[in-house]
PDB file of C-alpha atoms in Angstrom:
ATOM      1  CA  UNK A   9      38.852 -37.211   0.801  1.00  0.00           C
ATOM      2  CA  UNK A  10      40.390 -34.667   1.555  1.00  0.00           C
ATOM      3  CA  UNK A  11      38.834 -31.270   2.656  1.00  0.00           C
ATOM      4  CA  UNK A  12      40.034 -28.560   4.171  1.00  0.00           C
ATOM      5  CA  UNK A  13      40.201 -24.973   3.914  1.00  0.00           C
ATOM      6  CA  UNK A  14      41.685 -23.093   1.100  1.00  0.00           C
ATOM      7  CA  UNK A  15      44.715 -21.480   1.455  1.00  0.00           C
ATOM      8  CA  UNK A  16      46.297 -18.028   0.247  1.00  0.00           C
ATOM      9  CA  UNK A  17      48.977 -20.305  -2.049  1.00  0.00           C
ATOM     10  CA  UNK A  18      45.853 -22.608  -3.572  1.00  0.00           C
ATOM     11  CA  UNK A  19      44.496 -19.481  -5.819  1.00  0.00           C
ATOM     12  CA  UNK A  20      45.782 -21.010  -9.523  1.00  0.00           C
ATOM     13  CA  UNK A  21      44.176 -24.560  -8.504  1.00  0.00           C
ATOM     14  CA  UNK A  22      41.131 -22.142  -7.067  1.00  0.00           C
ATOM     15  CA  UNK A  23      40.741 -20.520 -10.836  1.00  0.00           C
ATOM     16  CA  UNK A  24      40.950 -23.297 -12.882  1.00  0.00           C
ATOM     17  CA  UNK A  25      38.310 -25.290 -10.841  1.00  0.00           C
ATOM     18  CA  UNK A  26      36.006 -22.504 -10.355  1.00  0.00           C
ATOM     19  CA  UNK A  27      36.095 -22.022 -14.083  1.00  0.00           C
ATOM     20  CA  UNK A  28      35.785 -25.936 -14.411  1.00  0.00           C
ATOM     21  CA  UNK A  29      32.841 -25.172 -12.452  1.00  0.00           C
ATOM     22  CA  UNK A  30      31.236 -22.573 -14.699  1.00  0.00           C
ATOM     23  CA  UNK A  31      31.580 -24.425 -17.595  1.00  0.00           C
ATOM     24  CA  UNK A  32      29.550 -27.712 -15.859  1.00  0.00           C
ATOM     25  CA  UNK A  33      27.338 -25.944 -14.423  1.00  0.00           C
ATOM     26  CA  UNK A  34      26.106 -23.270 -15.555  1.00  0.00           C
ATOM     27  CA  UNK A  35      22.972 -22.809 -13.824  1.00  0.00           C
ATOM     28  CA  UNK A  36      23.660 -23.387 -10.698  1.00  0.00           C
ATOM     29  CA  UNK A  37      25.949 -20.155 -10.039  1.00  0.00           C
ATOM     30  CA  UNK A  38      25.586 -16.299  -9.941  1.00  0.00           C
ATOM     31  CA  UNK A  39      28.609 -15.794 -12.177  1.00  0.00           C
ATOM     32  CA  UNK A  40      29.677 -16.622 -16.342  1.00  0.00           C
ATOM     33  CA  UNK A  41      32.094 -18.311 -17.550  1.00  0.00           C
ATOM     34  CA  UNK A  42      33.038 -16.255 -19.752  1.00  0.00           C
ATOM     35  CA  UNK A  43      33.357 -13.325 -17.360  1.00  0.00           C
ATOM     36  CA  UNK A  44      35.587 -15.186 -15.003  1.00  0.00           C
ATOM     37  CA  UNK A  45      37.483 -16.782 -17.457  1.00  0.00           C
ATOM     38  CA  UNK A  46      38.970 -12.832 -18.530  1.00  0.00           C
ATOM     39  CA  UNK A  47      39.760 -11.915 -15.340  1.00  0.00           C
ATOM     40  CA  UNK A  48      43.126 -11.662 -14.104  1.00  0.00           C
ATOM     41  CA  UNK A  49      44.620 -14.201 -11.441  1.00  0.00           C
ATOM     42  CA  UNK A  50      44.577 -10.944  -8.959  1.00  0.00           C
ATOM     43  CA  UNK A  51      40.964 -10.911  -8.457  1.00  0.00           C
ATOM     44  CA  UNK A  52      41.096 -14.701  -8.039  1.00  0.00           C
ATOM     45  CA  UNK A  53      44.004 -14.205  -5.297  1.00  0.00           C
ATOM     46  CA  UNK A  54      41.377 -11.619  -3.381  1.00  0.00           C
ATOM     47  CA  UNK A  55      38.581 -14.288  -3.457  1.00  0.00           C
ATOM     48  CA  UNK A  56      41.094 -16.930  -2.161  1.00  0.00           C
ATOM     49  CA  UNK A  57      42.358 -14.747   0.779  1.00  0.00           C
ATOM     50  CA  UNK A  58      39.256 -13.465   1.772  1.00  0.00           C
ATOM     51  CA  UNK A  59      38.417 -17.224   2.557  1.00  0.00           C
ATOM     52  CA  UNK A  60      41.129 -18.651   3.760  1.00  0.00           C
ATOM     53  CA  UNK A  61      41.590 -16.133   6.665  1.00  0.00           C
ATOM     54  CA  UNK A  62      38.882 -14.364   9.274  1.00  0.00           C
ATOM     55  CA  UNK A  63      35.542 -15.394  10.282  1.00  0.00           C
ATOM     56  CA  UNK A  64      33.155 -13.618   7.341  1.00  0.00           C
ATOM     57  CA  UNK A  65      34.029 -16.272   4.562  1.00  0.00           C
ATOM     58  CA  UNK A  66      35.144 -19.592   4.139  1.00  0.00           C
ATOM     59  CA  UNK A  67      35.839 -22.064   1.296  1.00  0.00           C
ATOM     60  CA  UNK A  68      36.459 -25.579   1.543  1.00  0.00           C
ATOM     61  CA  UNK A  69      37.870 -27.295  -1.230  1.00  0.00           C
ATOM     62  CA  UNK A  70      38.412 -31.369  -1.640  1.00  0.00           C
ATOM     63  CA  UNK A  71      42.087 -31.431  -2.767  1.00  0.00           C
ATOM     64  CA  UNK A  72      42.801 -34.638  -4.861  1.00  0.00           C
ATOM     65  CA  UNK A  73      46.664 -33.429  -5.075  1.00  0.00           C
ATOM     66  CA  UNK A  74      46.525 -30.064  -6.149  1.00  0.00           C
ATOM     67  CA  UNK A  75      43.626 -30.391  -8.298  1.00  0.00           C
ATOM     68  CA  UNK A  76      40.225 -29.486  -6.615  1.00  0.00           C
ATOM     69  CA  UNK A  77      37.652 -32.188  -7.126  1.00  0.00           C
ATOM     70  CA  UNK A  78      35.386 -30.257  -5.167  1.00  0.00           C
ATOM     71  CA  UNK A  79      34.345 -27.206  -3.184  1.00  0.00           C
ATOM     72  CA  UNK A  80      31.800 -25.033  -1.305  1.00  0.00           C
ATOM     73  CA  UNK A  81      32.140 -21.659   0.524  1.00  0.00           C
ATOM     74  CA  UNK A  82      30.113 -19.564   2.883  1.00  0.00           C
ATOM     75  CA  UNK A  83      29.964 -15.989   4.217  1.00  0.00           C
ATOM     76  CA  UNK A  84      28.418 -13.523   6.556  1.00  0.00           C
ATOM     77  CA  UNK A  85      25.508 -11.621   4.697  1.00  0.00           C
ATOM     78  CA  UNK A  86      24.590  -8.115   5.885  1.00  0.00           C
ATOM     79  CA  UNK A  87      21.628  -9.540   7.597  1.00  0.00           C
ATOM     80  CA  UNK A  88      23.956 -11.456  10.030  1.00  0.00           C
ATOM     81  CA  UNK A  89      22.830 -14.971   8.498  1.00  0.00           C
ATOM     82  CA  UNK A  90      25.806 -17.761   6.823  1.00  0.00           C
ATOM     83  CA  UNK A  91      24.699 -18.366   2.943  1.00  0.00           C
ATOM     84  CA  UNK A  92      26.270 -21.749   2.058  1.00  0.00           C
ATOM     85  CA  UNK A  93      27.538 -19.944  -2.235  1.00  0.00           C
ATOM     86  CA  UNK A  94      29.428 -22.095  -4.834  1.00  0.00           C
ATOM     87  CA  UNK A  95      28.731 -25.685  -4.077  1.00  0.00           C
ATOM     88  CA  UNK A  96      30.403 -27.714  -6.407  1.00  0.00           C
ATOM     89  CA  UNK A  97      31.369 -31.678  -6.608  1.00  0.00           C
ATOM     90  CA  UNK A  98      33.548 -32.918 -10.376  1.00  0.00           C
ATOM     91  CA  UNK A  99      32.017 -35.422 -12.450  1.00  0.00           C
ATOM     92  CA  UNK A 100      34.648 -37.503 -11.645  1.00  0.00           C
ATOM     93  CA  UNK A 101      33.860 -37.404  -7.231  1.00  0.00           C
ATOM     94  CA  UNK A 102      30.051 -37.454  -7.562  1.00  0.00           C
ATOM     95  CA  UNK A 103      28.457 -40.297  -5.753  1.00  0.00           C
ATOM     96  CA  UNK A 104      31.796 -40.636  -3.065  1.00  0.00           C
ATOM     97  CA  UNK A 105      29.911 -38.467  -0.629  1.00  0.00           C
ATOM     98  CA  UNK A 106      32.584 -35.532  -0.816  1.00  0.00           C
ATOM     99  CA  UNK A 107      29.373 -33.272  -1.726  1.00  0.00           C
ATOM    100  CA  UNK A 108      27.710 -34.402   2.120  1.00  0.00           C
ATOM    101  CA  UNK A 109      31.327 -33.664   3.158  1.00  0.00           C
ATOM    102  CA  UNK A 110      31.516 -29.991   1.866  1.00  0.00           C
ATOM    103  CA  UNK A 111      28.124 -29.246   2.604  1.00  0.00           C
ATOM    104  CA  UNK A 112      29.155 -30.495   6.522  1.00  0.00           C
ATOM    105  CA  UNK A 113      32.287 -28.679   6.542  1.00  0.00           C
ATOM    106  CA  UNK A 114      30.427 -25.510   6.387  1.00  0.00           C
ATOM    107  CA  UNK A 115      27.983 -26.193   8.599  1.00  0.00           C
ATOM    108  CA  UNK A 116      30.788 -26.817  11.299  1.00  0.00           C
ATOM    109  CA  UNK A 117      32.265 -23.608  10.047  1.00  0.00           C
ATOM    110  CA  UNK A 118      28.985 -22.187  10.875  1.00  0.00           C
ATOM    111  CA  UNK A 119      28.061 -23.533  13.280  1.00  0.00           C
ATOM    112  CA  UNK A 120      31.913 -22.823  15.228  1.00  0.00           C
ATOM    113  CA  UNK A 121      31.023 -18.973  14.990  1.00  0.00           C
ATOM    114  CA  UNK A 122      28.205 -19.730  17.138  1.00  0.00           C
ATOM    115  CA  UNK A 123      25.144 -19.264  14.064  1.00  0.00           C
ATOM    116  CA  UNK A 124      22.162 -21.206  15.113  1.00  0.00           C
ATOM    117  CA  UNK A 125      21.492 -21.597  10.854  1.00  0.00           C
ATOM    118  CA  UNK A 126      22.036 -21.994   7.343  1.00  0.00           C
ATOM    119  CA  UNK A 127      20.782 -20.767   4.633  1.00  0.00           C
ATOM    120  CA  UNK A 128      21.183 -21.370   0.322  1.00  0.00           C
ATOM    121  CA  UNK A 129      19.508 -21.390  -2.874  1.00  0.00           C
ATOM    122  CA  UNK A 130      19.142 -23.908  -5.465  1.00  0.00           C
ATOM    123  CA  UNK A 131      18.164 -23.556  -8.905  1.00  0.00           C
ATOM    124  CA  UNK A 132      14.895 -25.034  -9.811  1.00  0.00           C
ATOM    125  CA  UNK A 133      15.194 -28.110 -11.621  1.00  0.00           C
ATOM    126  CA  UNK A 134      19.024 -29.045 -10.143  1.00  0.00           C
ATOM    127  CA  UNK A 135      17.550 -32.072  -8.460  1.00  0.00           C
ATOM    128  CA  UNK A 136      20.217 -33.802  -7.881  1.00  0.00           C
ATOM    129  CA  UNK A 137      21.810 -30.454  -5.744  1.00  0.00           C
ATOM    130  CA  UNK A 138      18.610 -29.944  -4.213  1.00  0.00           C
ATOM    131  CA  UNK A 139      18.235 -33.931  -3.348  1.00  0.00           C
ATOM    132  CA  UNK A 140      21.930 -33.297  -1.337  1.00  0.00           C
ATOM    133  CA  UNK A 141      20.796 -30.819   0.331  1.00  0.00           C
ATOM    134  CA  UNK A 142      17.943 -32.285   1.567  1.00  0.00           C
ATOM    135  CA  UNK A 143      19.780 -35.391   2.880  1.00  0.00           C
ATOM    136  CA  UNK A 144      21.876 -33.005   4.719  1.00  0.00           C
ATOM    137  CA  UNK A 145      19.872 -31.590   7.020  1.00  0.00           C
ATOM    138  CA  UNK A 146      17.776 -28.605   4.660  1.00  0.00           C
ATOM    139  CA  UNK A 147      14.295 -28.255   4.230  1.00  0.00           C
ATOM    140  CA  UNK A 148      12.801 -25.687   1.295  1.00  0.00           C
ATOM    141  CA  UNK A 149      11.777 -22.446   3.076  1.00  0.00           C
ATOM    142  CA  UNK A 150       8.715 -21.580   0.294  1.00  0.00           C
ATOM    143  CA  UNK A 151      10.690 -18.572  -0.709  1.00  0.00           C
ATOM    144  CA  UNK A 152      11.993 -18.616  -4.602  1.00  0.00           C
ATOM    145  CA  UNK A 153      13.225 -15.797  -6.708  1.00  0.00           C
ATOM    146  CA  UNK A 154      14.074 -15.433  -9.796  1.00  0.00           C
ATOM    147  CA  UNK A 155      18.113 -15.828 -10.603  1.00  0.00           C
ATOM    148  CA  UNK A 156      20.046 -12.619 -11.286  1.00  0.00           C
ATOM    149  CA  UNK A 157      21.710 -13.855 -13.711  1.00  0.00           C
ATOM    150  CA  UNK A 158      19.399 -15.882 -15.676  1.00  0.00           C
ATOM    151  CA  UNK A 159      15.990 -14.540 -14.650  1.00  0.00           C
ATOM    152  CA  UNK A 160      13.689 -16.684 -16.621  1.00  0.00           C
ATOM    153  CA  UNK A 161      15.211 -19.473 -14.042  1.00  0.00           C
ATOM    154  CA  UNK A 162      14.140 -19.455 -10.556  1.00  0.00           C
ATOM    155  CA  UNK A 163      15.564 -20.602  -7.503  1.00  0.00           C
ATOM    156  CA  UNK A 164      14.372 -21.504  -3.758  1.00  0.00           C
ATOM    157  CA  UNK A 165      15.733 -20.820  -0.322  1.00  0.00           C
ATOM    158  CA  UNK A 166      16.584 -23.716   1.791  1.00  0.00           C
ATOM    159  CA  UNK A 167      17.550 -23.218   5.498  1.00  0.00           C
ATOM    160  CA  UNK A 168      18.995 -26.165   7.918  1.00  0.00           C
ATOM    161  CA  UNK A 169      18.877 -25.510  11.527  1.00  0.00           C
ATOM    162  CA  UNK A 170      22.861 -26.283  13.217  1.00  0.00           C
ATOM    163  CA  UNK A 171      21.626 -27.128  16.700  1.00  0.00           C
ATOM    164  CA  UNK A 172      23.225 -30.466  18.433  1.00  0.00           C
TER     165      UNK A 172
END
């Protein structure tokens, strides 16, 4: 499956995939479909441009002939850590290895920047995602917090060391 870094000209495909991901897995993201659906295309263009170039943010996509069936991003936090975010694989692409390949693409990007570890937050109860991250070498840190978008739910922090 073709996984690549997003490009500036991918904005429309990214918007479609992002809205689809928010409908498919609303508890997995820190954004709401209703909010994202009314954003102008320029807001999506800004995010794509930041993730397409440079070394502070990245977004990889599974490109199925111009239609994105998966995506995973990462960015450098203010504390200098790398956080994996916006992980999603479309239902029709689940079970194909796309999730693992996306995680590995993000980890390779982080490792290439000299980072020793990467972390993420996963919603408690999202066992499919949690199990994917465990298979990819992440481990629970013991930290948890209320989800900012839905404080009735919790999320746990997981970390992976990126050593050789």
